[in-house]
XYZ file of C-alpha atoms in Angstrom:
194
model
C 0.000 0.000 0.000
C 2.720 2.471 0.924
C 4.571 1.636 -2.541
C 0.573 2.458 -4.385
C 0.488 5.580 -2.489
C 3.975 6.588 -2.976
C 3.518 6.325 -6.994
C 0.096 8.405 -6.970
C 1.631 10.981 -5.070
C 4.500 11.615 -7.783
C 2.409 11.078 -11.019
C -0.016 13.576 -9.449
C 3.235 16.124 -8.851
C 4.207 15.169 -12.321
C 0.689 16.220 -13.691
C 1.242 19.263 -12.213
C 4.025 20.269 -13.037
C 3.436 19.117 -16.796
C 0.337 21.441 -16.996
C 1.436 24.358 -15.256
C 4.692 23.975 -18.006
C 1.936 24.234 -21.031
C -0.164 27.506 -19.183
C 3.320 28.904 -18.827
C 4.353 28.369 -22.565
C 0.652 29.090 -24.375
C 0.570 32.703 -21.703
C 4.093 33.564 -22.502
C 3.424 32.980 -26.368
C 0.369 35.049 -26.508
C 2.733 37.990 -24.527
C 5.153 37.981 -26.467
C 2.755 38.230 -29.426
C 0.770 40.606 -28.502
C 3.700 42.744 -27.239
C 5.380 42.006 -30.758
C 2.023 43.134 -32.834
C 2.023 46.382 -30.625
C 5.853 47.116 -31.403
C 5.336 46.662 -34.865
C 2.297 48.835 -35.131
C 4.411 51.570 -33.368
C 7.376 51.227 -36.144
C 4.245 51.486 -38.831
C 2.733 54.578 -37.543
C 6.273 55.689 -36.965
C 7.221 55.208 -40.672
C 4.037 56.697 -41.860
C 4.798 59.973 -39.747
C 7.773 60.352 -41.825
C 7.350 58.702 -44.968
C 6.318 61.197 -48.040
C 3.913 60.073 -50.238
C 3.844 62.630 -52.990
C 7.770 62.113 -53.711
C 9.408 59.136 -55.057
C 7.820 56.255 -52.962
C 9.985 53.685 -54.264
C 13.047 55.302 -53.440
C 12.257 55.961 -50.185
C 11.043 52.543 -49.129
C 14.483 51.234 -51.137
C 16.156 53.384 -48.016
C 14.882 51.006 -45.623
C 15.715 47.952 -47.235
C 19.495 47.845 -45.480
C 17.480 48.656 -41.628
C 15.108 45.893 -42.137
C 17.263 43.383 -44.266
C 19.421 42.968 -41.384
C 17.046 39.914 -40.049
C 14.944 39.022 -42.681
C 12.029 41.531 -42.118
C 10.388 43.489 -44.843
C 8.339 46.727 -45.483
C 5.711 46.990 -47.666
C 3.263 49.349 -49.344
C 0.347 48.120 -50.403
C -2.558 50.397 -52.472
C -5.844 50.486 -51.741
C -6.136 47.972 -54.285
C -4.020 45.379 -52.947
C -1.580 46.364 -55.676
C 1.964 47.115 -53.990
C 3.632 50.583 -55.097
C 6.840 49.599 -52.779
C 8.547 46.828 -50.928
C 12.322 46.250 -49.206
C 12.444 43.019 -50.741
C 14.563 42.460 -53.766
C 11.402 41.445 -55.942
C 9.844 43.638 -58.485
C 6.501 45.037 -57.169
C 4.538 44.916 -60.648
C 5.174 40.806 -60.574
C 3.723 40.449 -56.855
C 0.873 39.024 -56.030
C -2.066 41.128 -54.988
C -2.270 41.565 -51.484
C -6.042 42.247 -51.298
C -7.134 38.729 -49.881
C -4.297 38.470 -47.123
C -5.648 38.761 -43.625
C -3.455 41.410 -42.407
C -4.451 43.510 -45.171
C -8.380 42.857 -44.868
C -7.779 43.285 -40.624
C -6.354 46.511 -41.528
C -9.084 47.377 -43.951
C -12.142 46.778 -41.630
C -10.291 48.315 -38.134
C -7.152 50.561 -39.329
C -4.746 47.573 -38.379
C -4.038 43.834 -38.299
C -2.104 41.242 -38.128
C -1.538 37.145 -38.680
C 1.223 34.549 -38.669
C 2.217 32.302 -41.803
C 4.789 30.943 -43.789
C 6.574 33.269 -46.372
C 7.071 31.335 -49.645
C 9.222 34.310 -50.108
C 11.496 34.693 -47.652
C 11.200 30.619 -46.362
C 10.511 31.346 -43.236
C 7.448 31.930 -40.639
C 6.862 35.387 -40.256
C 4.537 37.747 -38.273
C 2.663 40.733 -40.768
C 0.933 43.489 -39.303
C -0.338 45.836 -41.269
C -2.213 49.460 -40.748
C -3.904 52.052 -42.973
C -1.894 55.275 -43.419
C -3.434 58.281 -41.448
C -1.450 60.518 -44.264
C -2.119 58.731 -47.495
C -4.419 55.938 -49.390
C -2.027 53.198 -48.649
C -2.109 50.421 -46.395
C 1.952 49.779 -44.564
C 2.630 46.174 -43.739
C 5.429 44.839 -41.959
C 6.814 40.932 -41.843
C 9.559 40.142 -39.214
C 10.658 36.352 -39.053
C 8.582 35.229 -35.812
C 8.727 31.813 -33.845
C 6.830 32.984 -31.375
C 8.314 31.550 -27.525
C 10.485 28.551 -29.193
C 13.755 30.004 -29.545
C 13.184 31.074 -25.955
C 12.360 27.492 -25.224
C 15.833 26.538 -25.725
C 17.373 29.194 -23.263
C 14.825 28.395 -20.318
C 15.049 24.203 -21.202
C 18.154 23.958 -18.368
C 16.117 25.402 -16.025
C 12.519 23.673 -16.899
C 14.672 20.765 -15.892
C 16.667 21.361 -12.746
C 12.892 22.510 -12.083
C 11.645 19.182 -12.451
C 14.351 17.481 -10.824
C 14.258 19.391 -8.212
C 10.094 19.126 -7.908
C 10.519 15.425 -8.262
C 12.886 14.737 -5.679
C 10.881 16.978 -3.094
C 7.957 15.149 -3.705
C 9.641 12.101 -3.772
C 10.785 12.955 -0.577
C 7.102 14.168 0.731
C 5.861 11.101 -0.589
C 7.527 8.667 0.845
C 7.268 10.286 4.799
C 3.502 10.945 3.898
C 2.725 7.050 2.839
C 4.824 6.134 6.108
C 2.858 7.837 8.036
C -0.223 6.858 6.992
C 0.791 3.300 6.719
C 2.500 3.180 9.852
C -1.208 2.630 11.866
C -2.391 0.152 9.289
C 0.598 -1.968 9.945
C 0.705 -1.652 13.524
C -3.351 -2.520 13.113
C -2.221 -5.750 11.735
C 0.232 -6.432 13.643
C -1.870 -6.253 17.126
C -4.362 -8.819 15.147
């Protein structure tokens, strides 16, 4: 019996720590998107403050392209349309796709700004867009930054997560075996007086 109650005790710690692990990972994701939408937006609005849109567009948004190059993110300007008058990347904007049906760009559309995660066939790599309608112009800025969301944290925190374990398993290891012998301990002396 003491063995039965002993093994209980740690798969119950072992439960626990297992799902309070995935809260910590799905809350941390969602904060660090959220905080990396709201960063991006800033940079947009930013950009839009000082971007002029009666000069040569192009050229301008070709003066980014060496800031945001540096890690694989790109800056876009979409029309109306979904046609794109300028990007950073090094494809020509009159063969791109139109940009109409992405769901950034229909986000931004309906509520000024938006944002999703996907895979770039471009760049080969997953990416986070956000996108927001230009309070000085008819065009619609987008931004994509390469985006793994809390994984390449993962690897940092995964010596801790499990000395943390260890740690939590040999404590309740420890708990569990003193709390089976103690409840135990009157069975057996039960049995022993019969």
């Amino acid at each position: 019996m003491r063995k039965a109650i002993f093994v209980k005790f740690i798969q119950v710690i072992l439960a626990a720590l297992v799902l309070s692990s995935a809260i910590f990972y799905i809350a941390a994701s969602s904060a660090l998107l959220k905080n990396s939408r709201t960063d991006m937006t800033y940079t947009l609005r930013a950009i839009d403050s000082v971007l002029d849109y009666s000069g040569d567009l192009e050229g301008e948004v070709k003066q980014l392209e060496e800031t945001v190059s540096d890690n694989s993110s790109r800056f876009t300007v979409i029309r109306k349309d979904g046609s794109v008058a300028a990007d950073t990347g090094m494809v020509d904007t009159s063969s791109m796709d139109n940009h109409l049906d992405r769901e950034e760009i229909k986000e931004a559309l309906e509520s000024g700004s938006g944002s999703s995660r996907r895979y770039s066939d471009t760049l080969k790599k997953n990416m986070l867009y956000v996108a927001c309608v230009s309070d000085h112009s008819d065009y619609i800025l987008r931004m994509a930054v390469p985006f793994t969301g809390f994984k390449e944290y993962l690897v940092l925190l995964l010596p801790a997560i499990w000395l943390s374990f260890l740690v939590a398993i040999m404590y309740s290891a420890c708990s569990a075996d003193s709390f089976a012998a103690s409840v135990t301990k009157p069975l057996k002396e039960i049995s022993q007086e019969m």
